[in-house]
Coordinates of C-alpha atoms and ligand atoms in Angstrom, one line a residue:
X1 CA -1.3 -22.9 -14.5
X2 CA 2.0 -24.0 -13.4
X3 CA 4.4 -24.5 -15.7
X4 CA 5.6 -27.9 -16.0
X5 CA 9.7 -26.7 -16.1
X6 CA 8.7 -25.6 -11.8
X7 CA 8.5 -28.0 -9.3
X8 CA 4.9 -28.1 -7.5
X9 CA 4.3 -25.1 -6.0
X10 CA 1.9 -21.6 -6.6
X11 CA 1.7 -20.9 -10.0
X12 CA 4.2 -18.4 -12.0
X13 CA 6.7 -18.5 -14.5
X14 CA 11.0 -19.3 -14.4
X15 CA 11.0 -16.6 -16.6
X16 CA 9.3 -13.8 -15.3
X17 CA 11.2 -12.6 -12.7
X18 CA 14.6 -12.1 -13.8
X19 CA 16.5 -9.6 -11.7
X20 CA 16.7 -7.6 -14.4
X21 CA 12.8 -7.2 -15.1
X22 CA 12.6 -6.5 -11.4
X23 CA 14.7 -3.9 -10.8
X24 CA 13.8 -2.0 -14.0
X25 CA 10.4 -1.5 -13.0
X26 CA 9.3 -3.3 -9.6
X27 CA 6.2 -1.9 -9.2
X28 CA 4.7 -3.1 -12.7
X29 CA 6.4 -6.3 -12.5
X30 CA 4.9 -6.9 -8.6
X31 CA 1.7 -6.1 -10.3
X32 CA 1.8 -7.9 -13.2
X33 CA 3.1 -11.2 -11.4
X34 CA -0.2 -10.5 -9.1
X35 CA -2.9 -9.6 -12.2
X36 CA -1.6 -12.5 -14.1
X37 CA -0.8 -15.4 -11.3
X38 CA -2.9 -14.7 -8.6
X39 CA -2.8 -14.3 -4.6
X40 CA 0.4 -16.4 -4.6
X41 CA 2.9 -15.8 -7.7
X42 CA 6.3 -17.8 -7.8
X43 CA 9.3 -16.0 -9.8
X44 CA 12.9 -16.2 -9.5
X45 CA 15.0 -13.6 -8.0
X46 CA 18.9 -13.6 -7.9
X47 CA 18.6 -17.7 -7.6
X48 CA 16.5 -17.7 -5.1
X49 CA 12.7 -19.0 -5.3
X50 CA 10.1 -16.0 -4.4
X51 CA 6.8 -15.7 -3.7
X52 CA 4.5 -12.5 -3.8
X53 CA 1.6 -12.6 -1.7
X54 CA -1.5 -10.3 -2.3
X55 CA -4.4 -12.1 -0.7
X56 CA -4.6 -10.7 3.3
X57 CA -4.8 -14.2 4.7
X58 CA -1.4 -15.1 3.0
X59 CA -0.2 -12.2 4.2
X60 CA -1.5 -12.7 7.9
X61 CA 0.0 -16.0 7.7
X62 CA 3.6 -14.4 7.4
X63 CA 3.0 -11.2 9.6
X64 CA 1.2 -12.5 12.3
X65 CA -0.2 -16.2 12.7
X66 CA 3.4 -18.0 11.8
X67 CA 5.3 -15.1 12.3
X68 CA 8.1 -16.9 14.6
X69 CA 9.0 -18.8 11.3
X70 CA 9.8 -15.5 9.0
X71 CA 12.4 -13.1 9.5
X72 CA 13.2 -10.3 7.3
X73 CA 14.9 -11.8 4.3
X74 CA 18.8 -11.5 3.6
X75 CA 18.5 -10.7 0.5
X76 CA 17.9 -6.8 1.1
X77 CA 19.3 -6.8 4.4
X78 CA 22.7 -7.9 4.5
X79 CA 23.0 -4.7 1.9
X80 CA 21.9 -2.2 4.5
X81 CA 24.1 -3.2 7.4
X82 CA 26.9 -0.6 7.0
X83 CA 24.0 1.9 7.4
X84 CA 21.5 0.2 9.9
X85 CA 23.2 -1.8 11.6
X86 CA 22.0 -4.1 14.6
X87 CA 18.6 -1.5 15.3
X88 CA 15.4 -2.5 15.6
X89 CA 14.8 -2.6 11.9
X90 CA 17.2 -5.0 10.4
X91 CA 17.5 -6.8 14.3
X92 CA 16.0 -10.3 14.9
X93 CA 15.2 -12.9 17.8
X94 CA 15.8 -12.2 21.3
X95 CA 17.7 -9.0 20.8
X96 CA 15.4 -7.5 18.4
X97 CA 12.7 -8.2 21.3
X98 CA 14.6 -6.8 24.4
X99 CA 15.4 -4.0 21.9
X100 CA 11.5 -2.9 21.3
X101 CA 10.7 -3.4 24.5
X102 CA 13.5 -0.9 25.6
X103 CA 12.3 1.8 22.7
X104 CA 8.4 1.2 23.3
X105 CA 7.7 3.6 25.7
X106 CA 8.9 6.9 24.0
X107 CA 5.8 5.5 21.5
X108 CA 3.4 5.3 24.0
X109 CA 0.5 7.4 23.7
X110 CA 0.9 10.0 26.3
X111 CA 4.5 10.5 25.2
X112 CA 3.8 10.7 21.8
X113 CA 0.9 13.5 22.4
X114 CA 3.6 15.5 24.1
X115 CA 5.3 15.5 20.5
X116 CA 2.4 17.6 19.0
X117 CA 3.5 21.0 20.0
X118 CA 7.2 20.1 18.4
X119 CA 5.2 18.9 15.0
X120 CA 3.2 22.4 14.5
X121 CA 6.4 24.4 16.0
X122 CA 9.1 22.9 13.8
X123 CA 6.3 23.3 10.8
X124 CA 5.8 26.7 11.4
X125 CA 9.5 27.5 11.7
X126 CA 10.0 26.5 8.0
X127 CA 6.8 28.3 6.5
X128 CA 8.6 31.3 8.1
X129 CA 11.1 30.9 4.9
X130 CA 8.3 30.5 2.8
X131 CA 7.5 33.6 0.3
X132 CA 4.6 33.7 -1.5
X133 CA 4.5 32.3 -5.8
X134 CA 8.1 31.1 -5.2
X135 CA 8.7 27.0 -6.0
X136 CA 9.9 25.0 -3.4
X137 CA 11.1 21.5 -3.3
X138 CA 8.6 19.8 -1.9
X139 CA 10.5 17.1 -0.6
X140 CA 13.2 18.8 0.7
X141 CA 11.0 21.0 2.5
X142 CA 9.2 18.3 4.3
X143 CA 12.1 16.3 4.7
X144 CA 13.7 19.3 6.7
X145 CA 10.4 19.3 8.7
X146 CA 10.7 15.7 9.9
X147 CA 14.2 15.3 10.2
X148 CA 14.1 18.3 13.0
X149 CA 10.8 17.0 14.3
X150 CA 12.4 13.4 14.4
X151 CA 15.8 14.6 16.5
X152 CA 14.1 16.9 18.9
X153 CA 11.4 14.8 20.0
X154 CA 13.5 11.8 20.5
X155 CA 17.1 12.6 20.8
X156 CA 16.4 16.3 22.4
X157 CA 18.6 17.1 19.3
X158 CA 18.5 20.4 17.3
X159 CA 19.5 18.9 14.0
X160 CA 18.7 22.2 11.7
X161 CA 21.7 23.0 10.3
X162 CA 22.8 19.1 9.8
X163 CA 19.4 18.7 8.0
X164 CA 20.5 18.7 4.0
X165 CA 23.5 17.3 4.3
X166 CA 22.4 14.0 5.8
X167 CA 19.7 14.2 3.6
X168 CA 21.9 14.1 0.7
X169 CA 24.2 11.2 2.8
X170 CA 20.8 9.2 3.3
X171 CA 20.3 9.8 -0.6
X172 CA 23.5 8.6 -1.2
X173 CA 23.8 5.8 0.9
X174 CA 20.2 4.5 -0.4
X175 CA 21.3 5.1 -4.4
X176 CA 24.2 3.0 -3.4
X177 CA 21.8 -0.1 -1.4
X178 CA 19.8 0.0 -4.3
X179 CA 22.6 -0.2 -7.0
X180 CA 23.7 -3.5 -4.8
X181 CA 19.8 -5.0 -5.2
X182 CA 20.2 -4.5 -9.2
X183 CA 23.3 -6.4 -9.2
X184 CA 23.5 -10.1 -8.1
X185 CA 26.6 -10.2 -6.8
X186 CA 28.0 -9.0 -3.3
X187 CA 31.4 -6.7 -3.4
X188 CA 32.1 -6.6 0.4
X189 CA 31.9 -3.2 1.3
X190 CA 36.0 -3.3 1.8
X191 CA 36.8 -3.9 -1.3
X192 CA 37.4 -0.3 -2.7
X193 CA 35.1 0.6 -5.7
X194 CA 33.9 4.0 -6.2
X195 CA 30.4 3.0 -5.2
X196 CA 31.7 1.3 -1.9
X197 CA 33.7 4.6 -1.0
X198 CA 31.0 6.8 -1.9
X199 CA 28.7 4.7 0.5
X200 CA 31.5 4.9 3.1
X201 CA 31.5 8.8 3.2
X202 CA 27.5 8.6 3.3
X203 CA 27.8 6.6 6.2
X204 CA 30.4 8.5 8.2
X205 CA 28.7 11.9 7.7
X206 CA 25.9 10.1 9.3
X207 CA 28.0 8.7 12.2
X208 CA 29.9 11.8 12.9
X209 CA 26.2 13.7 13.8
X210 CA 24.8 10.4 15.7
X211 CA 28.1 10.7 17.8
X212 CA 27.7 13.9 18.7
X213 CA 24.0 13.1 19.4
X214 CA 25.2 10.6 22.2
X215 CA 28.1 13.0 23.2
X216 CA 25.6 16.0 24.0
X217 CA 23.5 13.4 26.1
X218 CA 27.0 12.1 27.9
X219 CA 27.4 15.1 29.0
X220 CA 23.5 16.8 29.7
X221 CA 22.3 14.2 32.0
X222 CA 19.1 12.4 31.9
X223 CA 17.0 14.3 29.6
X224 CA 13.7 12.0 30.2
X225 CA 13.7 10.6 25.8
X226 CA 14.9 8.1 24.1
X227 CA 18.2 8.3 24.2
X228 CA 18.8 9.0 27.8
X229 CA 16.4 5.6 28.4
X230 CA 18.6 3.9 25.9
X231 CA 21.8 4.8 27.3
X232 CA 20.3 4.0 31.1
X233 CA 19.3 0.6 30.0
X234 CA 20.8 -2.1 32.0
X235 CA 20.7 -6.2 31.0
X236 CA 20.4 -8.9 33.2
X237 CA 23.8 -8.4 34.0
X238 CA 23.8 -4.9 34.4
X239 CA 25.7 -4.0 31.5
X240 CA 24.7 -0.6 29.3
X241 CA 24.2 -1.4 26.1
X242 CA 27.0 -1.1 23.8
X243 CA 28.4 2.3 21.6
X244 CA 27.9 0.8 18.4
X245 CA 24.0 -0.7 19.5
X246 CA 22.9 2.6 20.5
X247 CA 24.3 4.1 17.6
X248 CA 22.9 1.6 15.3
X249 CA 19.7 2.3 17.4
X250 CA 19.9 6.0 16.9
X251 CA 20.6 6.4 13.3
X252 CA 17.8 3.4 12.7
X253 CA 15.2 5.8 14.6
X254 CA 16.8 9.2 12.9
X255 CA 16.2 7.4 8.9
X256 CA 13.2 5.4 10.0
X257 CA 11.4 8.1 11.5
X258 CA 11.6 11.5 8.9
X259 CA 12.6 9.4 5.6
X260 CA 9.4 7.7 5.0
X261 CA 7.1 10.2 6.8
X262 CA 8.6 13.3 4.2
X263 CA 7.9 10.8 1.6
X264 CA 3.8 10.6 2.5
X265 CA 3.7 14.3 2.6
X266 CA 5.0 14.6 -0.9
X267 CA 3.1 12.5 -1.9
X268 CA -0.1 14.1 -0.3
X269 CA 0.8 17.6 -1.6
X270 CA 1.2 16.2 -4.8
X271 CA -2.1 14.3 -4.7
X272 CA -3.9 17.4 -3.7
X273 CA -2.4 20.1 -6.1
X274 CA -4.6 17.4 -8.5
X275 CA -7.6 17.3 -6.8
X276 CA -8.3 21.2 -5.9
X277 CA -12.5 20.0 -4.7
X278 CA -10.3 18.1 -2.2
X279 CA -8.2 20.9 -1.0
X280 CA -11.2 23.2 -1.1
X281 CA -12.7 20.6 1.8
X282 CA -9.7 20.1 3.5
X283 CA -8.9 24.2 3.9
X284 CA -13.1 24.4 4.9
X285 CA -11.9 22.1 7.7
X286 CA -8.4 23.1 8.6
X287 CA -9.9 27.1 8.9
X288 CA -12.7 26.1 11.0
X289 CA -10.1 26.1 13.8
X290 CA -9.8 29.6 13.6
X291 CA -6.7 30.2 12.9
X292 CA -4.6 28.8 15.5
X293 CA -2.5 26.2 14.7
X294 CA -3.9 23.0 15.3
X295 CA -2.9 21.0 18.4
X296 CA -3.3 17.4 19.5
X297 CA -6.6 18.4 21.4
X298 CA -7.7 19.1 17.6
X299 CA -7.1 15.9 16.0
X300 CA -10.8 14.8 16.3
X301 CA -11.6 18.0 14.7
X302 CA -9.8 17.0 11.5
X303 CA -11.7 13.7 10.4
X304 CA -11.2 14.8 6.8
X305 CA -7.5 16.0 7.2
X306 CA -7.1 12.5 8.7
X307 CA -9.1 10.6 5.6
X308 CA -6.4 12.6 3.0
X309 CA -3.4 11.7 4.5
X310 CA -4.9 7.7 5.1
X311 CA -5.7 7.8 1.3
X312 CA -2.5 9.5 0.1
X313 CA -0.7 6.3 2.1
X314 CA -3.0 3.6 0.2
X315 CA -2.2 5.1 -2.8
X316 CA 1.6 5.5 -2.2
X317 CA 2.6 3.5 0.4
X318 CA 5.9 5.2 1.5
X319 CA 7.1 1.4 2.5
X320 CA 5.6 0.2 -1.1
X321 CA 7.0 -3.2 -0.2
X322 CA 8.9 -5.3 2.3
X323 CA 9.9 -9.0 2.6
X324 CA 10.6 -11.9 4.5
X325 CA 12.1 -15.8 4.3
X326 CA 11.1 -18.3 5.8
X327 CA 13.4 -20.5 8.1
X328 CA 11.0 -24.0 7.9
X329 CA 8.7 -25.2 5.2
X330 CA 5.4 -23.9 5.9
X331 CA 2.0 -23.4 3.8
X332 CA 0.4 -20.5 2.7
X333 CA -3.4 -21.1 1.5
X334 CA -2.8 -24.5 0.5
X335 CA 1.1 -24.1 -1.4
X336 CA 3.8 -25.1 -0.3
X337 CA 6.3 -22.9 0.9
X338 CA 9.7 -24.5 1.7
X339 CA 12.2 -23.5 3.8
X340 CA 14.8 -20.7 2.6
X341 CA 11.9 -18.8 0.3
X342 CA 11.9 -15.2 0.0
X343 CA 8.5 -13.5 0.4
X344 CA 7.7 -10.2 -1.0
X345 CA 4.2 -8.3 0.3
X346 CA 4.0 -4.9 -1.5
X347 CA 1.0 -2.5 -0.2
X348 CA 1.8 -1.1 -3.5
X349 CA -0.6 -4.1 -4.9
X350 CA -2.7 -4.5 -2.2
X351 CA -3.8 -0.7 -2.0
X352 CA -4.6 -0.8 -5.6
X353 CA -6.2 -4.3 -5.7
X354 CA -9.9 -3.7 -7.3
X355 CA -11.1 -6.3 -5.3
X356 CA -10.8 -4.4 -2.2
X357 CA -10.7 -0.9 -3.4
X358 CA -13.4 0.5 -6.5
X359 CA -12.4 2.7 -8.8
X360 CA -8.1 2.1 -7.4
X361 CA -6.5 4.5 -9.1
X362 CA -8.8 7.9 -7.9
X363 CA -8.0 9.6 -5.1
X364 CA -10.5 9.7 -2.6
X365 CA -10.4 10.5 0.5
X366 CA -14.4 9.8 1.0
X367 CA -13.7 6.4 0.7
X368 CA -12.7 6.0 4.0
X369 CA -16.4 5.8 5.4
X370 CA -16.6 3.9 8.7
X371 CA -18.5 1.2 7.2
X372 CA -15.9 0.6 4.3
X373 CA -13.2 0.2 6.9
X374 CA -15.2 -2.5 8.4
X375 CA -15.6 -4.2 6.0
X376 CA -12.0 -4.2 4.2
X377 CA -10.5 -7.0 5.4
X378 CA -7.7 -6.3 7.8
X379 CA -4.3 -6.3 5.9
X380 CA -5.4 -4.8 2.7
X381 CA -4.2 -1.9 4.1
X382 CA -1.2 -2.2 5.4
X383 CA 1.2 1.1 4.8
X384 CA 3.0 0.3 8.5
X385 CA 2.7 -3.5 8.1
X386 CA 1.1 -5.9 10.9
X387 CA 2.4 -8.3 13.5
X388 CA 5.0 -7.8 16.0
X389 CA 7.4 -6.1 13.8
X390 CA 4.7 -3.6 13.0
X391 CA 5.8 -0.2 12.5
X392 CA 7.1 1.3 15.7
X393 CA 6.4 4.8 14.6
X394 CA 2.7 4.6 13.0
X395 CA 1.0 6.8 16.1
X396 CA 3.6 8.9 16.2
X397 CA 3.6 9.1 11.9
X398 CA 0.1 9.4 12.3
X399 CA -0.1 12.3 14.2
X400 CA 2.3 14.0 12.3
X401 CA 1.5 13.8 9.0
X402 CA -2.3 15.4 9.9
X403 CA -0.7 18.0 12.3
X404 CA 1.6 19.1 9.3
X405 CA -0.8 18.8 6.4
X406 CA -3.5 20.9 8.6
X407 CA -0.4 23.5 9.9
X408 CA 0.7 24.0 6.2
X409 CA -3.2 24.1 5.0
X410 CA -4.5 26.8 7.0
X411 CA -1.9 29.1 5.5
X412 CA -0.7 28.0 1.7
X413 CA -1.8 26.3 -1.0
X414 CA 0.6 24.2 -3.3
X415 CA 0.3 24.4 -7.2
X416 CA 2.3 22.0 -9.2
X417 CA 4.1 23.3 -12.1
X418 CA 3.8 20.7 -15.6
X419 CA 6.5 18.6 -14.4
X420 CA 5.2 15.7 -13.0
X421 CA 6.4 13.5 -10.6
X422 CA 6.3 9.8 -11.1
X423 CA 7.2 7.0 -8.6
X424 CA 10.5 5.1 -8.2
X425 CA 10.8 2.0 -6.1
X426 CA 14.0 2.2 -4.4
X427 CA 14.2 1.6 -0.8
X428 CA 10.8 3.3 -0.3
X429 CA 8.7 4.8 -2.7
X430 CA 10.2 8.1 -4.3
X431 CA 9.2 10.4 -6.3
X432 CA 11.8 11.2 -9.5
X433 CA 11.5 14.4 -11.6
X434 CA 8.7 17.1 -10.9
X435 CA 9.4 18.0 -7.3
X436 CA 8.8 21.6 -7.5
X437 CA 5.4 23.4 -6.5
X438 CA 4.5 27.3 -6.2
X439 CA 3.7 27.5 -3.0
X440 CA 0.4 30.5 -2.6
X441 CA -0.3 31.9 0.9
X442 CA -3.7 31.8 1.2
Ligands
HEM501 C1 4.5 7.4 7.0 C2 5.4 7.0 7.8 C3 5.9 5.6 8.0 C4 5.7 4.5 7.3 C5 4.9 4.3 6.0 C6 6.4 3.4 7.9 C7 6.4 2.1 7.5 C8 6.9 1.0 8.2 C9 6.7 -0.4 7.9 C10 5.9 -0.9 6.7 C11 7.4 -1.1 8.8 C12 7.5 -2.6 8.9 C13 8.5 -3.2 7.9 C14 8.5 -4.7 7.9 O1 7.6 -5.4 8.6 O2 9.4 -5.3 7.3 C15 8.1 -0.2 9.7 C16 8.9 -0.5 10.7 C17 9.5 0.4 11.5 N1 9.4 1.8 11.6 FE1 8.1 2.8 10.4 N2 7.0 3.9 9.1 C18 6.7 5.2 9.1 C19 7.1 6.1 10.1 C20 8.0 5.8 11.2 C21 8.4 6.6 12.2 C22 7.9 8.1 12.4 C23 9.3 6.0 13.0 C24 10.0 6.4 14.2 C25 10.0 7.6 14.8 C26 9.4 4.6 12.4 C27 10.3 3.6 12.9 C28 10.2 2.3 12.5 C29 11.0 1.3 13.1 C30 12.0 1.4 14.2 C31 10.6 0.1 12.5 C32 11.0 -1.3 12.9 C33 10.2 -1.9 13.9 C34 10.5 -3.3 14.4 O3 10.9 -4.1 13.5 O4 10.4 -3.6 15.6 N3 8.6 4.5 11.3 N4 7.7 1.1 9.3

C-alpha cells in the first residue's frame, strides 16, 4: 500500500529510508525495502526520492531497453571524482563512448587469452611465500595477486613492490568515499578537514605510481597494451588524449580491475573452507590436470571450478549494488518514475531472491545446471551488470578468478580459524573481521 503522506508512485514508506538506516546496514535495509514493498520500493535518501528495483524487467528497463535516459547517479559519484576521475567508470555520453571503444580491444578475446599465462605465473609467484599451517590474510594475498596481474597485463607494469601500499591508499581513499555517503552534506574536498587531507595523500600515492606508469611507457615505446594504444589514440582532430584523461583512465583500470576481483576470491576461499564436500570436488577436478598448472587451453576442463567461482559471485556480488538517475520521467512496470530519481539495483537482493534461487542462502555450486541457467531469467544474475555500461572486465575476471582458484587448489587447502568474516557494504562488498586462514599444502 502506498502511504497516503507519498505522492502516487510504487509503494514504500517516507520513513524507511532515512540515511541513517541506510548506511548502518544497507544490505538489510535493501532487503527489507524489497521483502516488504515489492519489485519497486520508494524511500527517501539524502532528499532525494529512490527507487530499488528487484524484478529483472525493471531492471532491464534501466540497463538496457531505456538506457540512453539513465546515467550513473550523482549522488555516489560526485564523491569519487578526486579518485576516478573522468575514466570509463564515472564517464558519461559521448566521451564515455569514444573512451570504451578506445579500451575495448585489450578485452577482446584473443587478447585476453594471452593474459592466462600472467594469471597462473603471478599466482604461483606468491604461493612461493607460502609455508605450510601458517595464517595468511586472505585478502591481502589475493589482492597482491591481482593487483600485479592487473598492471602487467595491461600497463606492462611490474607493480610488486607498490602492491600494499596502494592497497592501503585504495583502503583509505574508499573509508573516506564512504564516510562522505553516510553524511548528507558535501565538504568540497579543499576545504582542509582531516578526512579531506587524509583522502588527499590516498590519492597522490596513487598518482605518483600511475605517473610513473605513463613515464616508463614515454620512454619504452609502443609496447602493443593498453596504455601504449591509449597514449597512441588520436581524435578527429588528431589530438592525443590528455595527461589527466589517461591517468584518470589508468588508475580507473588499476582499482576496477584487482579491487573487486580480490574481493570474489575471498569470498570464494571463505565459502569453501565451509563447505569441505565442495573442495573435495573441486581438488578431484583441479588434480585431474596432472599437476601442471592450468592454462587457458584448460578452462573447459574446469566446469566445476567455473560453477564455484559463478556461485561464490551470486552469493557475494563483489559489486553488491550500483545506481542510476534518471534524466526524463519514464515508467518502470507501470510506476511512474520522474525525472531526477535515483535508482538503486543491488545483486545483493537479486542473487538471494527465492523466487529465482531455492534454498538462497546455501552454497551450491550444482545449482548451476545448464537447464537452471535457461531458465533464470536474464538479469537475476547480474554480478557485472548488463547494458552498454556492462562490465568491461567480466571475460577477463572470468578467466581469472578460475585460473587462480584452480592454481591455488591443486596445491593448498585453506582452513578458516573461528573468526568469521561478515560482509560490509562499502564501495563493494567487503569482508570486516576474520580474514585470516591456515593455509595446508596439500
Ligand atoms: C569479479 C570481478 C568484477 C566485478 C564483480 C565487476 C563488476 C562490475 C560492474 C557491476 C560494473 C557495472 C557498474 C554499473 O553498471 O554501474 C563494472 C564496470 C566496470 N568494470 Fe568491472 N567488475 C569486475 C572486474 C573487472 C576487471 C577485471 C576490470 C578491468 C580489468 C573491470 C573494469 C571495469 C570498468 C572499466 C567498468 C566500467 C565500464 C563502463 O562503464 O564502460 N572490472 N564492473
Amino acid at each position: 500500500m502506498t502511504s497516503p503522506s507519498l505522492p502516487p508512485g510504487p509503494p514504500g514508506h517516507p520513513l524507511l529510508g532515512n540515511l541513517r538506516e541506510f548506511a548502518a546496514d544497507t544490505l538489510g535495509f535493501a532487503t527489507r525495502l524489497a521483502r516488504e514493498y515489492g519489485d519497486v520500493a520508494r524511500f527517501r535518501i539524502v532528499r532525494r526520492t529512490a527507487y530499488l528495483l528487484s524484478a529483472p524487467e525493471a531492471v532491464e528497463r534501466v540497463l538496457v531497453e531505456n538506457h540512453r535516459n539513465y546515467v550513473k547517479h550523482t549522488f555516489f559519484w560526485r564523491k569519487v571524482d578526486a579518485i576516478f576521475g573522468r575514466g570509463l567508470l564515472t564517464n558519461e555520453g559521448d566521451d564515455w563512448l569514444r573512451q570504451r571503444r578506445l579500451v575495448q580491444p585489450a578485452f577482446h578475446h584473443e587478447r585476453i587469452a594471452e593474459y592466462g599465462r600472467i594469471m597462473t605465473d603471478y599466482t604461483l609467484d606468491r604461493l612461493d611465500g607460502w609455508r605450510d599451517g601458517e595464517p595468511r590474510d586472505v585478502r591481502g594475498e589475493m589482492t597482491s595477486i591481482t593487483f600485479r596481474i592487473v598492471a602487467k597485463t595491461l600497463f606492462d607494469a611490474e607493480v610488486a613492490d607498490d602492491a600494499a601500499e596502494i592497497a592501503e591508499a585504495f583502503d583509505t581513499g574508499i573509508e573516506e568515499i564512504a564516510r562522505r555517503i553516510r553524511r548528507p552534506v558535501l565538504i568540497p574536498d579543499r576545504v582542509p578537514t582531516p578526512g579531506n587531507l587524509r583522502y588527499r595523500r590516498a590519492v597522490d600515492r596513487m598518482d605518483r605510481l600511475v605517473y610513473r606508469i605513463v613515464e616508463e611507457h614515454r620512454d619504452g615505446g609502443d609496447r602493443g597494451d593498453l596504455l601504449s594504444a591509449l597514449m597512441e589514440a588520436r581524435d578527429e582532430d588528431g589530438r592525443t588524449m590528455s595527461e589527466k584523461q589517461l591517468r584518470d583512465e589508468t588508475i580507473t583500470m588499476l582499482l576496477a580491475g584487482h579491487e573487486t576481483t580480490a574481493l570474489a576470491l575471498t569470498w570464494t576461499w571463505y565459502l569453501l573452507s565451509q563447505h569441505p564436500e565442495v573442495v573435495t570436488r573441486l581438488e578431484d577436478e583441479v588434480d585431474a590436470l596432472g599437476g601442471e598448472p592450468p592454462g587457458v587451453h584448460d578452462l573447459p576442463r574446469l566446469p566445476y571450478t567455473e560453477r564455484v567461482v559463478r556461485e561464490a559471485l551470486r552469493m557475494y556480488p563483489p559489486a553488491y549494488s550500483f545506481g542510476r538517475e534518471a534524466l526524463e520521467d519514464d515508467e518502470i512496470l507501470g510506476w511512474p518514475v520522474p525525472a531526477g530519481t535515483t535508482l538503486f539495483v543491488f545483486p545483493w537482493v537479486l542473487h538471494r531472491h527465492p523466487r529465482f534461487y531455492p534454498d538462497p542462502l546455501s552454497f551450491d555450486p550444482d545449482r548451476w545446471t545448464d537447464a537452471f541457467r535457461r531458465e533464470l531469467p536474464r538479469l537475476a544474475y547480474l554480478p557485472f551488470g548488463s547494458g552498454p555500461r556492462m562490465c568491461i572486465g567480466r571475460e577477463f575476471a572470468r578467466m581469472e578468478l578460475v585460473l587462480i582458484v584452480a592454481t591455488i587448489a591443486q596445491r593448498f587447502r585453506l582452513e578458516w580459524g573461528a573468526d568469521r568474516p561478515t560482509p560490509m557494504a562499502s564501495i563493494t562488498l567487503r569482508p570486516t573481521g576474520g580474514l585470516e586462514a591456515f593455509v595446508r599444502r596439500r
